[in-house]
Coordinates of C-alpha atoms and ligand atoms in Angstrom, one line a residue:
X1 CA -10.9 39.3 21.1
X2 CA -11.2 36.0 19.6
X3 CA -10.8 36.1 15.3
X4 CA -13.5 34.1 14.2
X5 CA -13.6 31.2 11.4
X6 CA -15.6 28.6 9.8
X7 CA -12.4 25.8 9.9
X8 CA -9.5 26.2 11.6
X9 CA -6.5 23.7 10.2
X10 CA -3.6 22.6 12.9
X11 CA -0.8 22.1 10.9
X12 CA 0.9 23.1 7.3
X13 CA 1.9 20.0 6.0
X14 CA 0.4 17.6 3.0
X15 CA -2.4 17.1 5.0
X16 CA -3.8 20.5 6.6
X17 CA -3.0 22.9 3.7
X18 CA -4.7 21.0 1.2
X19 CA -7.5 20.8 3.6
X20 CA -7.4 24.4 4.3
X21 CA -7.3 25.3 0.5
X22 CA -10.3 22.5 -0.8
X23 CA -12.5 23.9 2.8
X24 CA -11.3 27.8 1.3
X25 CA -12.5 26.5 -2.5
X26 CA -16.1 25.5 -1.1
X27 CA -16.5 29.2 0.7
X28 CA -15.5 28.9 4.3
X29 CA -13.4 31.4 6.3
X30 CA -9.9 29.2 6.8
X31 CA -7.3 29.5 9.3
X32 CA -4.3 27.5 9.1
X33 CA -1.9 27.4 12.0
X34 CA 2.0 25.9 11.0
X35 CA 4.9 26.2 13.7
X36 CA 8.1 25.3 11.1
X37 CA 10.6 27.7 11.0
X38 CA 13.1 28.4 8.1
X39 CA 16.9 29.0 8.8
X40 CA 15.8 32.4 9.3
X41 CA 13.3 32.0 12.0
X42 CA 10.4 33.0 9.2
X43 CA 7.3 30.4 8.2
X44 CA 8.2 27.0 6.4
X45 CA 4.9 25.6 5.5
X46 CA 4.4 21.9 4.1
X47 CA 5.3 20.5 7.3
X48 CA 7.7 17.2 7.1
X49 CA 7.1 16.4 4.0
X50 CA 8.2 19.6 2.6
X51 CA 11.1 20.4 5.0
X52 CA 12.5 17.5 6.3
X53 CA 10.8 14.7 3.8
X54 CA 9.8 13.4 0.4
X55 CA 10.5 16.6 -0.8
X56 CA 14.3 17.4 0.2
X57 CA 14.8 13.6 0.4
X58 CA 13.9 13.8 -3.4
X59 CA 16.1 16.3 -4.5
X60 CA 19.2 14.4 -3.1
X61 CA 18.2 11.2 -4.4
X62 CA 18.2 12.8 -7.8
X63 CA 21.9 14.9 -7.6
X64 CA 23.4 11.6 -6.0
X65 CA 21.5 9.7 -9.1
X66 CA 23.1 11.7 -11.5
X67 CA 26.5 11.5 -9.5
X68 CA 26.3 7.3 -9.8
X69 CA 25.4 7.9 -13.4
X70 CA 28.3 9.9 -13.9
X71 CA 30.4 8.0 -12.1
X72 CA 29.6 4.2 -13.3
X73 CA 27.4 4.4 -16.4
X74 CA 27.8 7.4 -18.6
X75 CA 31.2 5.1 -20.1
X76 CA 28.7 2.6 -21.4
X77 CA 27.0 5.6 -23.5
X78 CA 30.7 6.7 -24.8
X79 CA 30.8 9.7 -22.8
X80 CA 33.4 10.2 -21.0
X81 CA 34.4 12.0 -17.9
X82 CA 37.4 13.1 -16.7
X83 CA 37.6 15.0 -13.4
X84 CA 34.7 14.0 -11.6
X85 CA 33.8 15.3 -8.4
X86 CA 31.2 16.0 -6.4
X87 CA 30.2 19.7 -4.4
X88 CA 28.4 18.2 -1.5
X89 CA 27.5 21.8 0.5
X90 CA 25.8 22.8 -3.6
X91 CA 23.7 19.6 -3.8
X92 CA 22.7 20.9 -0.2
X93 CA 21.8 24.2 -1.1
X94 CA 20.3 23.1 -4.0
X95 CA 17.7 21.0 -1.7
X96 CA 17.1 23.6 0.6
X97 CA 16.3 25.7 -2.7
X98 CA 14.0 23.7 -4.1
X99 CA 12.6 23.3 -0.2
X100 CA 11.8 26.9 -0.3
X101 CA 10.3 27.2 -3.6
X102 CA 7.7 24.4 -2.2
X103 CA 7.3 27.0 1.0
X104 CA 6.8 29.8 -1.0
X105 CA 4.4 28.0 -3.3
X106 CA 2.2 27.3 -0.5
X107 CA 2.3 30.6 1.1
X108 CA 1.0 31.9 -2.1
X109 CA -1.7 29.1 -2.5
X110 CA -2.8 30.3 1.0
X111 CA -3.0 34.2 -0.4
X112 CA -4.8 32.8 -3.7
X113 CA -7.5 31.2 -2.1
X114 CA -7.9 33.4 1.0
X115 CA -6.6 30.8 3.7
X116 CA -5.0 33.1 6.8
X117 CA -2.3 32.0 7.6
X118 CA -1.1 32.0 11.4
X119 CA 2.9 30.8 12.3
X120 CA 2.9 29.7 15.4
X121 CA 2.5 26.4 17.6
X122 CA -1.8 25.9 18.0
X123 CA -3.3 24.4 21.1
X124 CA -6.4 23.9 22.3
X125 CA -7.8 26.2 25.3
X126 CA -11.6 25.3 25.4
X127 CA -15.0 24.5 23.6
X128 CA -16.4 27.7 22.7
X129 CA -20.4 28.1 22.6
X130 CA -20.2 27.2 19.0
X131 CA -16.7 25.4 18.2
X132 CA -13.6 25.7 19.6
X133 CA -10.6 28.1 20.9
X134 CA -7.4 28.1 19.8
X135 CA -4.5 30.1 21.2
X136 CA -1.8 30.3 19.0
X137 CA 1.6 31.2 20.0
X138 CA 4.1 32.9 18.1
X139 CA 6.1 35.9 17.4
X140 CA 2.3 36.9 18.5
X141 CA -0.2 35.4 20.7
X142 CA -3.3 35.3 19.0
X143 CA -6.6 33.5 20.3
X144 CA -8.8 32.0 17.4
X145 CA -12.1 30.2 17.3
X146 CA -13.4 27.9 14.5
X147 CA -16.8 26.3 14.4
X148 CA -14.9 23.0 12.5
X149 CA -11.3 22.1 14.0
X150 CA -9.1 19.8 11.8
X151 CA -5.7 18.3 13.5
X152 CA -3.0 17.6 10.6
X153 CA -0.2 18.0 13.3
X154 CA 1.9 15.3 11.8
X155 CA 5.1 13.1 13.0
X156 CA 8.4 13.1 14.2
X157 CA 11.1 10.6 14.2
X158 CA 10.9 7.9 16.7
X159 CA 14.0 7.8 18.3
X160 CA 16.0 4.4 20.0
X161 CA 15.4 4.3 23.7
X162 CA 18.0 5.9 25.6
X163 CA 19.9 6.9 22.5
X164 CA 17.8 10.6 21.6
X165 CA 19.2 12.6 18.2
X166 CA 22.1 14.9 18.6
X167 CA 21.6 15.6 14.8
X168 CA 25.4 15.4 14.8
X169 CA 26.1 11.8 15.3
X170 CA 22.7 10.5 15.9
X171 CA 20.5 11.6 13.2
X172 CA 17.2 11.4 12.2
X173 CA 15.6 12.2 8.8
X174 CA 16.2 16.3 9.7
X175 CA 20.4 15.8 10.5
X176 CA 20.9 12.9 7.5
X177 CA 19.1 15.5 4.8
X178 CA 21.7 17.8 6.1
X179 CA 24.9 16.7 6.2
X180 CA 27.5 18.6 4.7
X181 CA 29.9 16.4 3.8
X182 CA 30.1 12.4 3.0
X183 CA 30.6 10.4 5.9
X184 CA 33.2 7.8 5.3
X185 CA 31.0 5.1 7.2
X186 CA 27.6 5.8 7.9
X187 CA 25.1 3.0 9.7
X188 CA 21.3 3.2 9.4
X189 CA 19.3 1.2 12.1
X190 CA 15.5 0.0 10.4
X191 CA 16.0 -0.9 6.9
X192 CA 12.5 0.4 5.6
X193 CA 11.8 3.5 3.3
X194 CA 13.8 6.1 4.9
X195 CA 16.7 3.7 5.9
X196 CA 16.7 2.4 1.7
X197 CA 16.4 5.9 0.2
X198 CA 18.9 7.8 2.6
X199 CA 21.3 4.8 2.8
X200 CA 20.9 5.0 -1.1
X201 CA 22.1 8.5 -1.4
X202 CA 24.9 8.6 0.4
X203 CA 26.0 4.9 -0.5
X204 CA 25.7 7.2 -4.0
X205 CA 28.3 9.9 -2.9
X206 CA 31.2 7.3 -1.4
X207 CA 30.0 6.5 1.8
X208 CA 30.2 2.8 3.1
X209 CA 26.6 2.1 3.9
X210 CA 25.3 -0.4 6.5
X211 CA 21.5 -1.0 7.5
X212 CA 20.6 -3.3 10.9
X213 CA 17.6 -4.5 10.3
X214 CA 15.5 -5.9 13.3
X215 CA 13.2 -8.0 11.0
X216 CA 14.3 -11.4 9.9
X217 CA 12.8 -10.6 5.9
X218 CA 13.7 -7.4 3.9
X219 CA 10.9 -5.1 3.6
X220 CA 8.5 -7.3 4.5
X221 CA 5.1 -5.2 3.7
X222 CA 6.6 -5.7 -0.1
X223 CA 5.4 -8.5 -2.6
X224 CA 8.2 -11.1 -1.9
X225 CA 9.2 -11.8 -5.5
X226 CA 9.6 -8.2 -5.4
X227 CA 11.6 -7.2 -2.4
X228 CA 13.6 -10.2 -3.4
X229 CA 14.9 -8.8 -6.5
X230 CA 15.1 -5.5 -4.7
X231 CA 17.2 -6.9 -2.3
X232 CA 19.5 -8.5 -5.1
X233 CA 19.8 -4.9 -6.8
X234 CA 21.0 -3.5 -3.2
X235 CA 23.3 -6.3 -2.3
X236 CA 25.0 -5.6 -6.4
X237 CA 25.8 -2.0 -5.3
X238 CA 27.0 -2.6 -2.1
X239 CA 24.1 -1.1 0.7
X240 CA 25.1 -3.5 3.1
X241 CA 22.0 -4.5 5.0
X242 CA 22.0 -7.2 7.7
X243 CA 18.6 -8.6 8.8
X244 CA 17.7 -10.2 12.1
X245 CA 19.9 -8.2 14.4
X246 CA 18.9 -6.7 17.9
X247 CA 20.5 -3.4 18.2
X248 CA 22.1 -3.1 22.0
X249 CA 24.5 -0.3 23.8
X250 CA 24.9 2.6 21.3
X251 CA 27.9 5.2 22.3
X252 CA 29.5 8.5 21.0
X253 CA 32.9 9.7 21.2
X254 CA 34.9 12.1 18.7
X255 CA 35.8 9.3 16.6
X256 CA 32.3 8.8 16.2
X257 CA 29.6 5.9 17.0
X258 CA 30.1 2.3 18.1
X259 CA 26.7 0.2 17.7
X260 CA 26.7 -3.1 19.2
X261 CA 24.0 -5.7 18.0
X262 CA 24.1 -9.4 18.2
X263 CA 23.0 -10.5 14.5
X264 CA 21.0 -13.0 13.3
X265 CA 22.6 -16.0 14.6
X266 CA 23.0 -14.9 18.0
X267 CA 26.8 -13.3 17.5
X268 CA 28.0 -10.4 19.4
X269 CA 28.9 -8.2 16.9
X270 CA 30.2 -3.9 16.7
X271 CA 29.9 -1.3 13.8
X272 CA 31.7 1.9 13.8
X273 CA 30.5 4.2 12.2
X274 CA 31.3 8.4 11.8
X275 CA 27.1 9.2 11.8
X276 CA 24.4 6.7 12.6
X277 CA 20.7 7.7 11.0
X278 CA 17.9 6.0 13.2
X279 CA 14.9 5.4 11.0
X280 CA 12.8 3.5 13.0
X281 CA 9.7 4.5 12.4
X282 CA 7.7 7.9 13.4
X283 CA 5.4 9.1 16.0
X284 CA 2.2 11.1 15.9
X285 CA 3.0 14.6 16.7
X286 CA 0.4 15.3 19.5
X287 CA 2.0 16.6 22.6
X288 CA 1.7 20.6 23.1
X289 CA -1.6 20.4 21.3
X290 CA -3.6 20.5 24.9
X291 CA -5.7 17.6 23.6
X292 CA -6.9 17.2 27.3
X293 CA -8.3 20.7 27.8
X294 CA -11.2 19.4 25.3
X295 CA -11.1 15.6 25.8
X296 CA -9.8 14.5 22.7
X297 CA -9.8 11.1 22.5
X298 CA -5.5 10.0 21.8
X299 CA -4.2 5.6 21.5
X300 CA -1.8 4.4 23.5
X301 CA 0.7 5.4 21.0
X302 CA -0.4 8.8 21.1
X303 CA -1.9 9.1 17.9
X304 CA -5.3 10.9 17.4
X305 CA -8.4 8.4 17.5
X306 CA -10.7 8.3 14.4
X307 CA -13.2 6.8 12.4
X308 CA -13.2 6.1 8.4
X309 CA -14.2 9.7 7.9
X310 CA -11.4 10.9 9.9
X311 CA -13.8 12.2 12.9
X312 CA -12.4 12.2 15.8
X313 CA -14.4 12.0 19.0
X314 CA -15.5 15.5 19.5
X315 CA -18.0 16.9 17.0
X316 CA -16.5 19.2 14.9
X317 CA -13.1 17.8 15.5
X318 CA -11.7 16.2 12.9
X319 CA -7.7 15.0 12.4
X320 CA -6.0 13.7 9.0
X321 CA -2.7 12.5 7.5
X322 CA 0.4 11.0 10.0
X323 CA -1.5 12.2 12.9
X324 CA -4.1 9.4 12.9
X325 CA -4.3 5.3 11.9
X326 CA -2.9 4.2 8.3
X327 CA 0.1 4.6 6.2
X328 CA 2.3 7.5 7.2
X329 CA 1.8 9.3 3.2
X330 CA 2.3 12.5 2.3
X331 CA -1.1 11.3 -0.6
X332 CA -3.0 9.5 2.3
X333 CA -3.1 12.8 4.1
X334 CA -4.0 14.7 1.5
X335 CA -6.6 12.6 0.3
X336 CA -8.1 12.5 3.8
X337 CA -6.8 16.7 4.1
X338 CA -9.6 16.5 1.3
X339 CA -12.7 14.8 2.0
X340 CA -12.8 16.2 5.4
X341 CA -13.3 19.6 4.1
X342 CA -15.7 18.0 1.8
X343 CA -17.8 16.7 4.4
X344 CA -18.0 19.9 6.9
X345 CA -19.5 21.7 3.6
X346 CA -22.0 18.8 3.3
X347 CA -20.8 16.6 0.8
X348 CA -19.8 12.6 0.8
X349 CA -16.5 11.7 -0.7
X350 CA -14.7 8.6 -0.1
X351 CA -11.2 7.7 0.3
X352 CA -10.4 4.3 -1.0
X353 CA -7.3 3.0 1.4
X354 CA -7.3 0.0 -1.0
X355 CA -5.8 2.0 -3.8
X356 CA -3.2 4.2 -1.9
X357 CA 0.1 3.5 -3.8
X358 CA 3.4 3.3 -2.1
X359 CA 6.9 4.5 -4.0
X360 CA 10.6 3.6 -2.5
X361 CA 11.7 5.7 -4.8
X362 CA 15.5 3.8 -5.1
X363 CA 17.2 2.6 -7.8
X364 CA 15.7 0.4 -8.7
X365 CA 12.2 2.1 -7.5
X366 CA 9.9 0.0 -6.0
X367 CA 5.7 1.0 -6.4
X368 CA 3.2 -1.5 -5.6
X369 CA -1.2 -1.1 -5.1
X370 CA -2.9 -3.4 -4.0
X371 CA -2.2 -7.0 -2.2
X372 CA 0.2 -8.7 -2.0
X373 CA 0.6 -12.5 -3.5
X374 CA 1.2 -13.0 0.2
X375 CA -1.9 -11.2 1.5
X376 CA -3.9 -12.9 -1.0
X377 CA -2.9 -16.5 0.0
X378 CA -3.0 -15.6 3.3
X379 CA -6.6 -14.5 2.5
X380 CA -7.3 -17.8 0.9
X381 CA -8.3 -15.7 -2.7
X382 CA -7.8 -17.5 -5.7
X383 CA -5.8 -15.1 -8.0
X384 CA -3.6 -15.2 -11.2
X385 CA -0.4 -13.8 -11.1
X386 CA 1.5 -12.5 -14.7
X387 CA 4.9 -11.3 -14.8
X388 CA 7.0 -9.4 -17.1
X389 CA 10.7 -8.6 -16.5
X390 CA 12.3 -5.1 -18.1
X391 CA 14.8 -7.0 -19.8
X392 CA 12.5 -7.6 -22.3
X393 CA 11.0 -4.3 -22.8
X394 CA 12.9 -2.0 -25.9
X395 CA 12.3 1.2 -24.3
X396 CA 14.2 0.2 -20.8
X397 CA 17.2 -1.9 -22.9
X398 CA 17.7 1.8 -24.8
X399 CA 18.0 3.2 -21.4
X400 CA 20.8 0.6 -20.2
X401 CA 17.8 0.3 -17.0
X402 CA 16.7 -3.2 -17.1
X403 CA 16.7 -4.6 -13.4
X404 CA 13.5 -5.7 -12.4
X405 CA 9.5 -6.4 -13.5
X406 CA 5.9 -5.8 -13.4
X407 CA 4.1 -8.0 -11.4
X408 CA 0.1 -8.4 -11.9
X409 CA -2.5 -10.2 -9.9
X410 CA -5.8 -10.8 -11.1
X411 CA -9.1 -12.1 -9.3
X412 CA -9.0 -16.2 -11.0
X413 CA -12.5 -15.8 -11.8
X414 CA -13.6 -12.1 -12.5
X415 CA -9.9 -11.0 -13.6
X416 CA -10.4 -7.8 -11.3
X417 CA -7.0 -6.8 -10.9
X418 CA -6.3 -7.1 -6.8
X419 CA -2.5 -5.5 -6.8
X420 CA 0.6 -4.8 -9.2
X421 CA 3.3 -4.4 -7.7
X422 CA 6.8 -3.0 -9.9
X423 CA 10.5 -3.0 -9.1
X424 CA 12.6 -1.0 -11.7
X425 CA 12.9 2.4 -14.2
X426 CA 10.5 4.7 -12.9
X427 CA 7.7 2.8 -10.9
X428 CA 7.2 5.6 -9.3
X429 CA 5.1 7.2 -12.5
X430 CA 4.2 3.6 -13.5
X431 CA 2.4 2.6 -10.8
X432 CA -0.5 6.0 -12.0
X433 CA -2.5 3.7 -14.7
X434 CA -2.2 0.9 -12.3
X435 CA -3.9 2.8 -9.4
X436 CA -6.5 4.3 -11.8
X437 CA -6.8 1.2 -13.2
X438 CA -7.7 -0.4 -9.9
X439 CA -10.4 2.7 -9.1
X440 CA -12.3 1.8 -11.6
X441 CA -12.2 -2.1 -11.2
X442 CA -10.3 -2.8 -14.1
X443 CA -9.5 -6.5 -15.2
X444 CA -5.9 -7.9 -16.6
X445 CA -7.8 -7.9 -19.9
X446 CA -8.8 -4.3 -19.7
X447 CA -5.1 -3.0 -19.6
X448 CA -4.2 -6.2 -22.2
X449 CA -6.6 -4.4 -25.0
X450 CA -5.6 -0.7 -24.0
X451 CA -2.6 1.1 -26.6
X452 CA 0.4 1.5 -24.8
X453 CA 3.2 3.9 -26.4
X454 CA 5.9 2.5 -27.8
X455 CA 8.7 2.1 -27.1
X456 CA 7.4 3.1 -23.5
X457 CA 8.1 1.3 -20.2
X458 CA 4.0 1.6 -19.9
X459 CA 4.2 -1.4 -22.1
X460 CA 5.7 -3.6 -19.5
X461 CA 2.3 -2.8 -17.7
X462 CA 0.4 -4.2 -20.6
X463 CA 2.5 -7.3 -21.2
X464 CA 2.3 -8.2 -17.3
X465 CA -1.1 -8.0 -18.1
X466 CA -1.3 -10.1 -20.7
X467 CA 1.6 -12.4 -18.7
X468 CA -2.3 -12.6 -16.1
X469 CA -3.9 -15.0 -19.4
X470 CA 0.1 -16.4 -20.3
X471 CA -0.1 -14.6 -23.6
X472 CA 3.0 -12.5 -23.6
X473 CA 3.8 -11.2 -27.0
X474 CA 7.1 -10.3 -26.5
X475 CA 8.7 -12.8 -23.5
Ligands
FAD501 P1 3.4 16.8 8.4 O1 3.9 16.9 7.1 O2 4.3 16.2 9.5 O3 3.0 18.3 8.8 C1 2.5 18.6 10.1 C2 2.8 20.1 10.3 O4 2.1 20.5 11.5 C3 4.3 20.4 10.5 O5 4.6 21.5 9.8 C4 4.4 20.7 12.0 O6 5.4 21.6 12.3 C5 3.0 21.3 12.3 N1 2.6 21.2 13.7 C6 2.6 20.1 14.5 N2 2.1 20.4 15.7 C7 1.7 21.7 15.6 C8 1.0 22.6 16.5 N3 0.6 22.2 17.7 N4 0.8 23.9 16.1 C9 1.1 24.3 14.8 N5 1.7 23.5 13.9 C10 2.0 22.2 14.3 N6 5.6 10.4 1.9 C11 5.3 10.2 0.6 O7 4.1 10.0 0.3 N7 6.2 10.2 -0.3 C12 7.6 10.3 0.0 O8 8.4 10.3 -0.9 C13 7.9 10.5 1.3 N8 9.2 10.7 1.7 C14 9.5 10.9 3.0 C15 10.8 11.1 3.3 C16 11.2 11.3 4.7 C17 12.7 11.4 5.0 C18 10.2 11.4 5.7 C19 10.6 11.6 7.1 C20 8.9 11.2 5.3 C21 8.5 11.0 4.0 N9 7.2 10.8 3.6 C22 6.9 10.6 2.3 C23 6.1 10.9 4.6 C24 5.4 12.2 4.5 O9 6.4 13.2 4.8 C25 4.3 12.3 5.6 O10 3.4 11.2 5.4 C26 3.5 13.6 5.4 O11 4.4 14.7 5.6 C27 2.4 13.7 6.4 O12 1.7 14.9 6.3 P2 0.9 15.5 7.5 O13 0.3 16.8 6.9 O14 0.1 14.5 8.1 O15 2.0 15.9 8.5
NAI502 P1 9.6 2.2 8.2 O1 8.4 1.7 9.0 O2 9.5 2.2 6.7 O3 10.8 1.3 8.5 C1 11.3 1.1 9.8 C2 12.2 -0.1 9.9 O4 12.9 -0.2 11.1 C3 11.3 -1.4 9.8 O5 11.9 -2.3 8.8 C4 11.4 -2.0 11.2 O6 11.4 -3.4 11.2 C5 12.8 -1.5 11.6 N1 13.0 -1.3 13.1 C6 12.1 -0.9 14.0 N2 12.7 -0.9 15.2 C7 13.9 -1.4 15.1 C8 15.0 -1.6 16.0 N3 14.9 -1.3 17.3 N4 16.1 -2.1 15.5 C9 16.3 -2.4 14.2 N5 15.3 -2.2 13.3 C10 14.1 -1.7 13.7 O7 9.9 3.6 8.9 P2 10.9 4.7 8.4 O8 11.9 4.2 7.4 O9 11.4 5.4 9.6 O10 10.0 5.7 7.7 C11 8.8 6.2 8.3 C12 7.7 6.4 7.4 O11 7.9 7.6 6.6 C13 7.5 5.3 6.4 O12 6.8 4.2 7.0 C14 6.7 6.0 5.4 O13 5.4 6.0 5.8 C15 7.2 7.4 5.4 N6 8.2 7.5 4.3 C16 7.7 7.4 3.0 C17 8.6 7.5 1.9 C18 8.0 7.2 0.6 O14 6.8 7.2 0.4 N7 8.9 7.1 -0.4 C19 10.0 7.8 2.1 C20 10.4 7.9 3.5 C21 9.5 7.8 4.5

């Protein structure tokens, strides 16, 4: 006998619990199916991004944070510290804590608002006379129909060809957010977000860090001016990242793993390394889902097809987060986690892809919203750009954190701010007033006349702002 609900949500993660919780809020029965396992075999919801992403990936860029602090810059506050070491298997077990107070959190969000919860892998079996069937297999079998199906299945590491992840050598985001001890030489191939952030922590801890990068520019989706002085900051503490290189045989032994790449001028060239973390890029979770037992329409990439309102093409089918087009963010999915509950209950939100803010959160962190001077003068926009560096800013000079800058740019004849874009102290929270800002089609001027705290690094907000009509007060 089938159990019966209103939505049914594939997947546990940023994308389908919110989506099961926001379609539980406006009265429907909810089912949400999530296959991730804890150590101990028993239900991990919040999918990548809680297990095996921004969450754990957090936690470690914060103890290895405070290790570099310790290490390099407490001196300069007159504290000093003798006997300095660092308990690599505690700052592990302190991630995996603060992994499974995010699991448990969820578990009892589910409970709260009356979301079953099901632990198992979901696939589909058939259309049902009203909806769908879903057989869910577990430590149970269980066979469920819903009248509203959303997909939030996710992503997984895209491994190199012919090189898969042995998690003890070759690691992907899951072995490099659990190794147990610091690897004396440790290579990353794809220096984007993952390759920065995990490179950054264990560059942190000791390791000697180097990052191929494929591409000819560093982060190349970034405002130049920006990833420029990124890449300045990097190159300062010693994250070795060589651009322009293709990436050729890749081999294991006990010592560990030889890469061989040519770089960028054509030179044959070999890195040893003791573990290699591949981070490449990620790939829509969509196989064991049974998509063709209902026709569900996948790319040639394997990701699920939709429209703007995250339909896919089977009515009632709906799919949201990594799973579909767009940035791979654990916000994007649940913004889209939560306007498609919205709409099966009737109403018309609207997710604004314009004003999704990204975080490398590094040091320096890097935020932008927005386009990019590039994208704009590729566009052929006329724009005004203002600038205004940290170093100038009291607040960041009393935190001995003064790398970097707020960058604004402004329509040239509206002054409707089109992007900002910030590399420095906490861009990460920074970048909030710029996004809201940018909702509600804000000009420069607008955040010129606004009261910032002071001494606040908000203010550095305002004065790029002003930097838009080059009236700086204090550069
Ligand atoms: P997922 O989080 O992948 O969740 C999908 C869930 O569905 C998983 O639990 C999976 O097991 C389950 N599932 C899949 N198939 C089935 C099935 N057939 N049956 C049942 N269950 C199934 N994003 C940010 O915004 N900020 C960050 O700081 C950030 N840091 C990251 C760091 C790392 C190392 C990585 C790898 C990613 C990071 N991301 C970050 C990206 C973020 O994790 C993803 O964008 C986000 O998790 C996507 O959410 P989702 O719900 O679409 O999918
Ligand atoms: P990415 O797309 O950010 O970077 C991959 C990099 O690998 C690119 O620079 C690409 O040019 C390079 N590359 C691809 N193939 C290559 C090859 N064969 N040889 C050498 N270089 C190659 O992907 P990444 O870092 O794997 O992260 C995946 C996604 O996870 C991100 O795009 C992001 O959406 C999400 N994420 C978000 C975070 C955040 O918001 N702070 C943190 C970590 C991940």
């Amino acid at each position: 006998m089938s159990k019966q609900f209103d939505v049914i949500v594939i997947g546990g993660g940023p994308g389908g619990y919110v989506a099961a919780i926001r379609a539980a809020q406006l009265g429907k029965s909810v089912a949400c199916i999530d296959e991730w396992k804890n150590s101990l075999g028993g239900p991990a919801p919040g999918g990548t991004c809680t297990n095996v992403g921004c969450i754990p990936s957090k936690a470690l860029l914060q103890s290895s944070e405070h290790y570099e602090q310790a290490s390099h810059h407490f001196a300069d506050h007159g504290i000093a510290v003798k006997g300095l070491s660092m308990d690599v298997a505690k700052m592990v077990a302190r991630k995996d804590n603060v992994v499974k107070q995010n699991n448990d959190g969820i578990l009892y969000l589910f409970k709260k608002n009356k979301v079953s919860f099901f632990h198992g892998r979901a696939s589909f079996v058939k259309a049902a006379a009203v909806g769908y069937e879903i057989k869910v297999t577990g430590a149970a079998e269980e066979s469920l129909t819903g009248g509203q199906i959303i997909v939030a299945t996710g992503s997984s590491a895209r491994a190199l060809p012919g090189t898969p992840f042995d998690e003890h050598h070759i690691l992907s985001n899951d072995g490099a957010l659990r190794l147990t001890a610091v690897p004396k030489k440790l290579g990353l191939i794809g220096s984007g977000v993952i390759g920065l952030e995990m490179g950054s922590v264990w560059r942190r801890l000791g390791s000697e860090v180097t990052l191929l990068e494929g591409l000819p520019t560093f982060l190349g989706a970034v405002d130049e001016q920006i990833a420029k002085e990124a890449k300045k900051a990097f190159d300062k503490q010693g994250l070795k990242i060589e651009l322009g290189v293709q990436v050729g045989d890749i081999k294991t032994d006990k010592k560990g793993v030889s890469i061989a790449y040519s770089n960028a001028r054509g030179e044959a060239q070999t890195l040893q390394v003791d573990k290699l973390i591949i981070s490449i890029g990620r790939v829509a979770n969509t196989t064991g889902l049974n998509a063709e037992a209902v026709g569900l329409l996948l790319d040639e990439r394997g990701a699920i097809v939709v429209d703007d309102d995250c339909k896919t093409n089977l009515p009632g089918v709906w799919a949201v987060g990594d799973v579909v087009r767009g940035p791979m963010l654990a916000h994007k999915a649940e913004e889209e986690g939560v306007a498609v509950a919205e709409r099966i209950a009737g109403q018309h939100p609207h997710v604004n892809f314009n004003t999704v803010p990204w975080v490398i959160y590094t040091n320096p962190e890097i935020a932008w919203v927005g386009q990019t001077e590039q994208q704009l003068k590729a566009a052929g926009r006329a724009y005004k750009a203002g600038t205004f560096p940290f170093l100038a800013n009291g607040r960041a000079r009393a935190l001995g954190d003064t790398t970097g800058m707020v960058k604004m740019l402004a329509d040239a004849q509206s002054d409707e701010i089109l992007g900002v874009h910030i590399v420095g102290p906490m861009a990460s929270e920074l970048i909030a007033e710029c996004v809201m800002a940018m909702e509600f089609r804000a000009s420069s001027e607008d955040i010129a006349r606004i009261c910032h705290a002071h001494p606040s690094l908000s203010e550095s907000t305002k004065e790029a702002a002003l930097a838009v009509a080059k009236r700086t007060l204090n550069f």
